[in-house]
mmCIF file of C-alpha atoms in Angstrom:
data_model
loop_
_atom_site.group_PDB
_atom_site.id
_atom_site.type_symbol
_atom_site.label_atom_id
_atom_site.label_comp_id
_atom_site.label_asym_id
_atom_site.label_seq_id
_atom_site.Cartn_x
_atom_site.Cartn_y
_atom_site.Cartn_z
ATOM 1 C CA MET A 84 -1.068 12.321 -14.350
ATOM 2 C CA ILE A 85 -0.312 14.809 -11.631
ATOM 3 C CA ILE A 86 -0.024 12.755 -8.439
ATOM 4 C CA ASP A 87 0.164 14.663 -5.148
ATOM 5 C CA CYS A 88 1.836 12.338 -2.663
ATOM 6 C CA HIS A 89 1.120 14.437 0.431
ATOM 7 C CA GLY A 90 -2.455 15.275 1.391
ATOM 8 C CA HIS A 91 -4.188 15.266 4.780
ATOM 9 C CA TYR A 92 -7.875 15.352 5.670
ATOM 10 C CA THR A 93 -7.659 18.794 7.256
ATOM 11 C CA THR A 94 -11.250 19.624 6.328
ATOM 12 C CA ALA A 95 -13.008 16.686 8.016
ATOM 13 C CA PRO A 96 -16.497 17.397 9.411
ATOM 14 C CA LYS A 97 -16.531 19.213 12.744
ATOM 15 C CA ALA A 98 -18.080 16.147 14.366
ATOM 16 C CA LEU A 99 -14.684 14.421 14.186
ATOM 17 C CA GLU A 100 -12.944 17.128 16.207
ATOM 18 C CA ASN A 101 -15.831 17.219 18.690
ATOM 19 C CA TRP A 102 -15.552 13.459 19.204
ATOM 20 C CA ARG A 103 -11.795 13.743 19.744
ATOM 21 C CA ASN A 104 -12.214 16.576 22.252
ATOM 22 C CA GLU A 105 -14.624 14.429 24.239
ATOM 23 C CA GLN A 106 -12.228 11.483 24.121
ATOM 24 C CA VAL A 107 -9.395 13.650 25.445
ATOM 25 C CA ALA A 108 -11.620 15.189 28.137
ATOM 26 C CA ASN A 109 -12.478 11.703 29.407
ATOM 27 C CA LEU A 110 -9.031 10.110 29.317
ATOM 28 C CA ASN A 111 -9.253 9.331 33.030
ATOM 29 C CA THR A 112 -12.918 8.378 32.892
ATOM 30 C CA PRO A 113 -13.294 6.412 29.639
ATOM 31 C CA GLU A 114 -16.545 4.911 30.883
ATOM 32 C CA LEU A 115 -18.096 8.336 30.230
ATOM 33 C CA GLY A 116 -17.401 7.948 26.515
ATOM 34 C CA PRO A 117 -17.406 8.730 23.772
ATOM 35 C CA ARG A 118 -18.146 5.442 22.066
ATOM 36 C CA VAL A 119 -17.034 4.909 18.492
ATOM 37 C CA SER A 120 -20.677 4.476 17.544
ATOM 38 C CA ASP A 121 -21.389 7.993 18.826
ATOM 39 C CA LEU A 122 -19.567 9.442 15.806
ATOM 40 C CA ARG A 123 -21.885 9.605 12.836
ATOM 41 C CA ILE A 124 -20.664 11.195 9.621
ATOM 42 C CA SER A 125 -22.665 10.601 6.449
ATOM 43 C CA ASP A 126 -21.299 10.137 2.946
ATOM 44 C CA ASP A 127 -22.967 13.407 1.979
ATOM 45 C CA GLU A 128 -21.012 15.227 4.693
ATOM 46 C CA LEU A 129 -17.776 13.696 3.430
ATOM 47 C CA ARG A 130 -18.607 14.658 -0.147
ATOM 48 C CA GLU A 131 -19.302 18.254 0.844
ATOM 49 C CA THR A 132 -16.019 18.670 2.732
ATOM 50 C CA ILE A 133 -14.016 17.235 -0.177
ATOM 51 C CA GLU A 134 -15.864 18.766 -3.129
ATOM 52 C CA THR A 135 -15.729 22.287 -1.696
ATOM 53 C CA ASN A 136 -12.127 22.054 -0.550
ATOM 54 C CA GLN A 137 -9.478 19.570 -1.727
ATOM 55 C CA LEU A 138 -11.195 18.442 -4.914
ATOM 56 C CA ARG A 139 -12.115 22.000 -5.887
ATOM 57 C CA LEU A 140 -8.485 23.099 -5.551
ATOM 58 C CA MET A 141 -7.184 20.014 -7.337
ATOM 59 C CA LYS A 142 -9.368 20.856 -10.316
ATOM 60 C CA GLU A 143 -8.430 24.542 -10.228
ATOM 61 C CA ARG A 144 -4.708 23.817 -9.976
ATOM 62 C CA GLY A 145 -4.632 20.876 -12.366
ATOM 63 C CA SER A 146 -3.731 17.889 -10.189
ATOM 64 C CA ASP A 147 -5.375 14.513 -10.651
ATOM 65 C CA LEU A 148 -4.883 12.288 -7.614
ATOM 66 C CA THR A 149 -3.891 12.826 -3.990
ATOM 67 C CA ILE A 150 -2.495 10.281 -1.549
ATOM 68 C CA PHE A 151 -4.710 11.111 1.395
ATOM 69 C CA SER A 152 -4.075 10.438 5.083
ATOM 70 C CA PRO A 153 -5.465 11.653 8.419
ATOM 71 C CA ARG A 154 -4.608 15.165 9.525
ATOM 72 C CA ALA A 155 -1.028 15.064 10.785
ATOM 73 C CA SER A 156 -1.443 17.490 13.665
ATOM 74 C CA PHE A 157 -4.485 15.521 14.839
ATOM 75 C CA MET A 158 -2.526 12.265 15.215
ATOM 76 C CA ALA A 159 -1.229 13.568 18.574
ATOM 77 C CA HIS A 160 0.240 10.257 19.647
ATOM 78 C CA HIS A 161 1.395 11.764 22.939
ATOM 79 C CA ILE A 162 -2.203 11.996 24.192
ATOM 80 C CA GLY A 163 -3.506 9.149 26.327
ATOM 81 C CA ASP A 164 -2.300 5.562 26.001
ATOM 82 C CA PHE A 165 -2.169 2.976 23.249
ATOM 83 C CA ASN A 166 -5.891 2.298 23.480
ATOM 84 C CA THR A 167 -6.546 6.003 22.994
ATOM 85 C CA SER A 168 -4.389 6.082 19.871
ATOM 86 C CA ALA A 169 -5.734 2.794 18.537
ATOM 87 C CA THR A 170 -9.335 3.983 18.673
ATOM 88 C CA TRP A 171 -8.490 7.382 17.220
ATOM 89 C CA ALA A 172 -6.339 5.975 14.402
ATOM 90 C CA ALA A 173 -9.046 3.490 13.409
ATOM 91 C CA ILE A 174 -11.649 6.256 13.172
ATOM 92 C CA CYS A 175 -9.414 8.593 11.148
ATOM 93 C CA ASN A 176 -8.231 5.846 8.792
ATOM 94 C CA GLU A 177 -11.778 4.735 8.103
ATOM 95 C CA LEU A 178 -12.805 8.284 7.154
ATOM 96 C CA CYS A 179 -9.914 8.652 4.706
ATOM 97 C CA ALA A 180 -10.726 5.237 3.234
ATOM 98 C CA ARG A 181 -14.331 6.332 2.747
ATOM 99 C CA VAL A 182 -13.147 9.453 0.924
ATOM 100 C CA ALA A 183 -11.058 7.270 -1.385
ATOM 101 C CA GLN A 184 -14.079 5.011 -1.970
ATOM 102 C CA LEU A 185 -16.319 7.987 -2.757
ATOM 103 C CA PHE A 186 -13.753 9.590 -5.087
ATOM 104 C CA PRO A 187 -11.697 6.642 -6.407
ATOM 105 C CA ASP A 188 -10.326 8.598 -9.370
ATOM 106 C CA HIS A 189 -8.979 11.392 -7.191
ATOM 107 C CA PHE A 190 -7.868 9.938 -3.846
ATOM 108 C CA ALA A 191 -5.862 6.969 -2.584
ATOM 109 C CA THR A 192 -5.606 6.372 1.138
ATOM 110 C CA ALA A 193 -2.551 6.190 3.387
ATOM 111 C CA ALA A 194 -2.634 4.935 6.969
ATOM 112 C CA MET A 195 -2.057 6.614 10.291
ATOM 113 C CA LEU A 196 -0.513 4.265 12.870
ATOM 114 C CA PRO A 197 -1.754 3.968 16.483
ATOM 115 C CA GLN A 198 1.605 4.865 17.980
ATOM 116 C CA SER A 199 2.028 5.700 21.652
ATOM 117 C CA PRO A 200 5.125 6.791 23.634
ATOM 118 C CA GLY A 201 7.028 3.881 25.118
ATOM 119 C CA VAL A 202 4.817 1.272 23.451
ATOM 120 C CA ASP A 203 6.296 -1.452 21.222
ATOM 121 C CA PRO A 204 5.587 -0.550 17.563
ATOM 122 C CA VAL A 205 4.501 -4.148 16.972
ATOM 123 C CA THR A 206 1.156 -3.026 18.402
ATOM 124 C CA CYS A 207 0.654 -0.951 15.232
ATOM 125 C CA ILE A 208 0.707 -3.985 12.939
ATOM 126 C CA PRO A 209 -3.003 -4.940 13.145
ATOM 127 C CA GLU A 210 -4.148 -1.448 12.097
ATOM 128 C CA LEU A 211 -1.594 -1.330 9.292
ATOM 129 C CA GLU A 212 -2.671 -4.745 8.020
ATOM 130 C CA LYS A 213 -6.319 -3.723 8.122
ATOM 131 C CA CYS A 214 -5.648 -0.541 6.180
ATOM 132 C CA VAL A 215 -3.716 -2.369 3.470
ATOM 133 C CA LYS A 216 -5.980 -5.407 3.148
ATOM 134 C CA GLU A 217 -9.404 -3.810 3.698
ATOM 135 C CA TYR A 218 -8.923 -0.174 2.669
ATOM 136 C CA GLY A 219 -6.326 -0.554 -0.068
ATOM 137 C CA ALA A 220 -3.853 1.783 1.626
ATOM 138 C CA VAL A 221 -0.863 2.584 -0.584
ATOM 139 C CA GLY A 222 1.315 4.213 2.092
ATOM 140 C CA LEU A 223 1.603 4.937 5.792
ATOM 141 C CA ASN A 224 2.669 7.808 8.008
ATOM 142 C CA LEU A 225 5.348 6.969 10.572
ATOM 143 C CA ASN A 226 5.874 9.371 13.465
ATOM 144 C CA PRO A 227 9.525 9.241 14.628
ATOM 145 C CA ASP A 228 8.578 11.186 17.793
ATOM 146 C CA PRO A 229 5.330 9.947 19.373
ATOM 147 C CA SER A 230 6.153 12.015 22.475
ATOM 148 C CA GLY A 231 5.157 15.226 20.679
ATOM 149 C CA GLY A 232 8.387 17.209 20.602
ATOM 150 C CA HIS A 233 10.366 15.618 23.445
ATOM 151 C CA TRP A 234 12.043 12.895 21.336
ATOM 152 C CA THR A 235 11.876 10.040 23.816
ATOM 153 C CA ALA A 236 11.721 7.308 21.149
ATOM 154 C CA PRO A 237 14.845 5.568 19.821
ATOM 155 C CA PRO A 238 16.209 6.758 16.463
ATOM 156 C CA LEU A 239 14.690 5.305 13.317
ATOM 157 C CA SER A 240 17.772 3.129 12.881
ATOM 158 C CA ASP A 241 17.072 1.287 16.150
ATOM 159 C CA ARG A 242 15.692 -2.257 16.149
ATOM 160 C CA HIS A 243 12.738 -0.822 18.102
ATOM 161 C CA TRP A 244 11.210 0.076 14.731
ATOM 162 C CA TYR A 245 12.005 -3.161 12.904
ATOM 163 C CA PRO A 246 8.524 -4.733 13.259
ATOM 164 C CA ILE A 247 7.119 -1.837 11.218
ATOM 165 C CA TYR A 248 9.893 -2.080 8.643
ATOM 166 C CA GLU A 249 9.427 -5.835 8.242
ATOM 167 C CA LYS A 250 5.753 -5.308 7.482
ATOM 168 C CA MET A 251 6.543 -2.434 5.102
ATOM 169 C CA VAL A 252 8.921 -4.673 3.167
ATOM 170 C CA GLU A 253 6.374 -7.495 3.120
ATOM 171 C CA TYR A 254 3.695 -5.214 1.688
ATOM 172 C CA ASP A 255 6.128 -3.154 -0.443
ATOM 173 C CA ILE A 256 4.670 0.000 1.053
ATOM 174 C CA PRO A 257 6.573 3.233 1.791
ATOM 175 C CA ALA A 258 6.376 5.393 4.904
ATOM 176 C CA MET A 259 6.157 9.153 4.990
ATOM 177 C CA ILE A 260 8.179 10.202 8.033
ATOM 178 C CA HIS A 261 5.796 12.713 9.570
ATOM 179 C CA VAL A 262 5.601 13.994 13.138
ATOM 180 C CA SER A 263 2.454 15.373 14.731
ATOM 181 C CA THR A 264 1.608 18.205 17.099
ATOM 182 C CA SER A 265 4.397 19.558 19.275
ATOM 183 C CA CYS A 266 3.559 19.886 22.955
ATOM 184 C CA ASN A 267 7.020 21.334 23.581
ATOM 185 C CA ALA A 268 6.793 25.135 23.722
ATOM 186 C CA CYS A 269 10.270 25.422 22.195
ATOM 187 C CA PHE A 270 9.113 23.954 18.886
ATOM 188 C CA HIS A 271 6.285 25.460 16.864
ATOM 189 C CA THR A 272 4.448 22.524 15.300
ATOM 190 C CA THR A 273 4.542 23.368 11.589
ATOM 191 C CA GLY A 274 7.315 25.971 11.516
ATOM 192 C CA ALA A 275 9.915 24.139 13.595
ATOM 193 C CA HIS A 276 8.926 20.649 14.782
ATOM 194 C CA TYR A 277 7.994 19.360 11.308
ATOM 195 C CA LEU A 278 11.151 20.661 9.648
ATOM 196 C CA ASN A 279 13.365 19.624 12.556
ATOM 197 C CA ALA A 280 11.955 16.121 12.329
ATOM 198 C CA ASP A 281 12.555 15.904 8.585
ATOM 199 C CA THR A 282 16.196 16.822 9.084
ATOM 200 C CA THR A 283 16.564 14.592 12.135
ATOM 201 C CA ALA A 284 15.119 11.548 10.369
ATOM 202 C CA PHE A 285 17.560 11.968 7.492
ATOM 203 C CA MET A 286 20.509 12.255 9.870
ATOM 204 C CA GLN A 287 19.409 9.190 11.827
ATOM 205 C CA CYS A 288 19.498 7.215 8.605
ATOM 206 C CA LEU A 289 22.816 8.724 7.537
ATOM 207 C CA THR A 290 24.579 7.686 10.745
ATOM 208 C CA SER A 291 23.289 4.111 10.516
ATOM 209 C CA ASP A 292 23.390 1.123 8.196
ATOM 210 C CA LEU A 293 19.612 0.667 8.320
ATOM 211 C CA PHE A 294 19.267 0.073 4.603
ATOM 212 C CA LYS A 295 21.764 -2.770 4.683
ATOM 213 C CA ASP A 296 19.230 -4.603 6.844
ATOM 214 C CA PHE A 297 16.302 -3.410 4.700
ATOM 215 C CA PRO A 298 17.560 -2.736 1.170
ATOM 216 C CA THR A 299 14.036 -2.285 -0.242
ATOM 217 C CA LEU A 300 12.693 -0.080 2.560
ATOM 218 C CA LYS A 301 11.428 3.291 1.327
ATOM 219 C CA PHE A 302 11.067 6.517 3.324
ATOM 220 C CA LEU A 303 9.507 9.705 1.993
ATOM 221 C CA ILE A 304 10.762 12.739 3.897
ATOM 222 C CA PRO A 305 8.239 15.562 3.456
ATOM 223 C CA HIS A 306 8.470 19.340 3.295
ATOM 224 C CA GLY A 307 11.348 19.169 0.848
ATOM 225 C CA GLY A 308 13.492 17.286 3.352
ATOM 226 C CA GLY A 309 13.668 20.057 5.942
ATOM 227 C CA ALA A 310 17.219 21.431 5.974
ATOM 228 C CA VAL A 311 18.678 18.536 3.995
ATOM 229 C CA PRO A 312 18.943 20.000 0.462
ATOM 230 C CA TYR A 313 20.128 23.367 1.742
ATOM 231 C CA HIS A 314 22.922 21.708 3.762
ATOM 232 C CA TRP A 315 23.719 18.880 1.355
ATOM 233 C CA GLY A 316 27.438 19.630 1.561
ATOM 234 C CA ARG A 317 27.340 19.312 5.345
ATOM 235 C CA PHE A 318 25.682 15.902 5.118
ATOM 236 C CA ARG A 319 28.066 14.714 2.424
ATOM 237 C CA GLY A 320 31.000 15.832 4.543
ATOM 238 C CA LEU A 321 29.674 14.199 7.699
ATOM 239 C CA ALA A 322 29.087 10.930 5.858
ATOM 240 C CA GLN A 323 32.617 11.097 4.511
ATOM 241 C CA GLU A 324 34.083 11.635 8.003
ATOM 242 C CA MET A 325 32.048 8.680 9.300
ATOM 243 C CA LYS A 326 33.475 6.491 6.522
ATOM 244 C CA LYS A 327 30.020 5.996 5.041
ATOM 245 C CA PRO A 328 29.529 5.472 1.304
ATOM 246 C CA PRO A 329 28.630 8.486 -0.851
ATOM 247 C CA LEU A 330 25.081 9.614 -0.086
ATOM 248 C CA ALA A 331 23.760 8.609 -3.488
ATOM 249 C CA GLU A 332 24.758 5.039 -2.700
ATOM 250 C CA HIS A 333 24.189 5.142 1.060
ATOM 251 C CA LEU A 334 20.692 6.695 1.179
ATOM 252 C CA LEU A 335 19.217 7.698 -2.160
ATOM 253 C CA ASN A 336 18.019 4.241 -3.149
ATOM 254 C CA ASN A 337 15.716 4.378 -0.122
ATOM 255 C CA ILE A 338 14.988 8.011 0.796
ATOM 256 C CA PHE A 339 12.834 10.381 -1.242
ATOM 257 C CA PHE A 340 11.708 13.991 -0.808
ATOM 258 C CA ASP A 341 8.487 15.809 -1.637
ATOM 259 C CA THR A 342 7.907 19.286 -3.059
ATOM 260 C CA CYS A 343 6.053 20.867 -0.119
ATOM 261 C CA VAL A 344 8.384 23.855 -0.390
ATOM 262 C CA TYR A 345 6.456 27.067 -0.756
ATOM 263 C CA HIS A 346 8.576 29.361 -2.902
ATOM 264 C CA GLN A 347 10.342 29.136 -6.250
ATOM 265 C CA PRO A 348 13.954 29.433 -4.997
ATOM 266 C CA GLY A 349 13.344 26.530 -2.615
ATOM 267 C CA ILE A 350 12.055 24.274 -5.390
ATOM 268 C CA ASP A 351 14.895 25.377 -7.664
ATOM 269 C CA LEU A 352 17.400 24.392 -4.970
ATOM 270 C CA LEU A 353 15.670 21.073 -4.258
ATOM 271 C CA THR A 354 15.621 20.018 -7.898
ATOM 272 C CA LYS A 355 19.212 21.133 -8.472
ATOM 273 C CA VAL A 356 20.742 19.458 -5.405
ATOM 274 C CA ILE A 357 18.648 16.293 -5.073
ATOM 275 C CA PRO A 358 18.488 13.904 -8.048
ATOM 276 C CA VAL A 359 15.160 14.241 -9.836
ATOM 277 C CA LYS A 360 14.532 10.509 -9.356
ATOM 278 C CA ASN A 361 14.254 11.191 -5.617
ATOM 279 C CA VAL A 362 11.727 14.058 -5.808
ATOM 280 C CA LEU A 363 7.951 13.493 -5.701
ATOM 281 C CA PHE A 364 5.324 16.123 -6.366
ATOM 282 C CA ALA A 365 3.300 17.202 -3.323
ATOM 283 C CA SER A 366 1.470 20.255 -2.062
ATOM 284 C CA GLU A 367 -0.064 19.424 1.358
ATOM 285 C CA MET A 368 -2.831 21.771 0.243
ATOM 286 C CA ILE A 369 -5.088 23.281 2.893
ATOM 287 C CA GLY A 370 -2.318 22.456 5.326
ATOM 288 C CA ALA A 371 0.306 24.415 7.195
ATOM 289 C CA VAL A 372 0.489 27.389 4.806
ATOM 290 C CA ARG A 373 -2.875 28.306 3.287
ATOM 291 C CA GLY A 374 -2.515 31.955 2.312
ATOM 292 C CA ILE A 375 -1.655 33.862 -0.856
ATOM 293 C CA ASP A 376 1.916 35.009 -1.453
ATOM 294 C CA PRO A 377 1.721 38.798 -1.977
ATOM 295 C CA GLU A 378 4.871 38.638 -4.091
ATOM 296 C CA THR A 379 3.280 36.353 -6.683
ATOM 297 C CA GLY A 380 -0.462 36.607 -6.151
ATOM 298 C CA ASN A 381 -0.678 32.812 -5.995
ATOM 299 C CA TYR A 382 -1.277 30.460 -3.096
ATOM 300 C CA TYR A 383 1.922 29.397 -1.376
ATOM 301 C CA ASP A 384 0.857 25.750 -1.534
ATOM 302 C CA ASP A 385 0.109 25.801 -5.277
ATOM 303 C CA THR A 386 3.360 23.919 -5.809
ATOM 304 C CA LYS A 387 2.625 22.751 -9.354
ATOM 305 C CA ARG A 388 3.516 26.273 -10.530
ATOM 306 C CA TYR A 389 6.999 25.955 -9.049
ATOM 307 C CA ILE A 390 7.696 22.654 -10.826
ATOM 308 C CA GLN A 391 6.474 24.080 -14.122
ATOM 309 C CA ALA A 392 8.748 27.119 -13.705
ATOM 310 C CA ALA A 393 11.817 25.142 -12.572
ATOM 311 C CA ASN A 394 14.719 24.450 -14.914
ATOM 312 C CA LEU A 395 13.554 20.937 -15.824
ATOM 313 C CA ASN A 396 12.928 19.125 -19.068
ATOM 314 C CA ASP A 397 9.716 17.272 -19.896
ATOM 315 C CA GLU A 398 11.133 13.913 -18.854
ATOM 316 C CA GLU A 399 12.161 15.294 -15.466
ATOM 317 C CA ARG A 400 8.778 16.917 -14.914
ATOM 318 C CA PHE A 401 7.039 13.647 -15.764
ATOM 319 C CA ALA A 402 9.198 11.867 -13.176
ATOM 320 C CA ILE A 403 8.316 14.383 -10.460
ATOM 321 C CA PHE A 404 4.626 14.608 -11.313
ATOM 322 C CA GLU A 405 3.875 10.924 -11.916
ATOM 323 C CA GLY A 406 6.682 8.478 -12.589
ATOM 324 C CA ASN A 407 8.441 8.660 -9.239
ATOM 325 C CA ALA A 408 5.202 8.341 -7.277
ATOM 326 C CA ARG A 409 4.242 5.184 -9.174
ATOM 327 C CA ARG A 410 7.704 3.729 -8.482
ATOM 328 C CA VAL A 411 7.829 4.643 -4.785
ATOM 329 C CA PHE A 412 4.182 3.663 -4.194
ATOM 330 C CA PRO A 413 3.901 0.354 -6.094
ATOM 331 C CA ARG A 414 0.459 -0.376 -4.629
ATOM 332 C CA LEU A 415 -0.769 2.892 -6.092
ATOM 333 C CA ASP A 416 0.781 1.979 -9.437
ATOM 334 C CA ALA A 417 -1.020 -1.372 -9.325
ATOM 335 C CA GLN A 418 -4.342 0.314 -8.607
ATOM 336 C CA LEU A 419 -3.878 2.770 -11.458
ATOM 337 C CA THR A 420 -2.724 0.060 -13.861
ATOM 338 C CA GLN A 421 -5.797 -1.988 -13.036
ATOM 339 C CA LYS A 422 -7.899 1.029 -14.074
ATOM 340 C CA GLY A 423 -5.968 1.370 -17.300
ATOM 341 C CA GLN A 424 -4.188 4.536 -16.191
#
């Protein structure tokens, strides 16, 4: 199978964005609405958005299943308060779960958390539990910066985050470390904030002993790990100066990277520097970079081509395309095994 571990519902019906705009407009006057019941999206509308977009491209490009979560830039945890985020997360998670129910052979759902700046992450537990128990979620997205580019939250190694980690360990469910929209003019959302956050999350783990407290905790750092593979020597050297164990021992039993890197040299570097067992196939199709590369004539986010062209053997390609995803996402593996896949 070709399992894409990084997909977002970027093509949701316009009614979802309209509802959100009304919610934001009435932050100070919530009595004016909107109510959750005001949002009505039919199964036929969901089918149309998926069949003409994600599923069409999956079939054209030859991928089989996508781990599907709410649109990352729409999470916008910095907007409103916890109640704002809780309502919004519940709506977005339900839509992704419905997509997975409508297309069970092609999509598995992952949960957005109702994070809010300055709010104890324990408040996210009920939504996470619901998504796992009722929707069959196989993963979650954890935003290390709910402030939207101002980084007011403690580092991921802080005990502030432990309630989430304890639940992740209990459910044996990994987290993709994924920020949302930047409201800081210094950081472009997809070109800077996302990649900065990937690098920052890795460094926060490197400087800590988080995985001694949670030896089975699993983080997936997207977008190829930001600057991490390119500066692997820097991180190895810093770990050495801090008297940390070698990175393979210190971090690589718990941290994984995806292949949302949109050119061949980047994928070649990723698969040469990072052990193949730590690399999961992903495309984030219809996401940050949607155009065609004039140098190749192919879509930038058609990442399967890069893996096929990389200097890998069949066993390594199998690991990246399927094996690693089933190992890192054991709930997904269980679902597939139950189907005989």
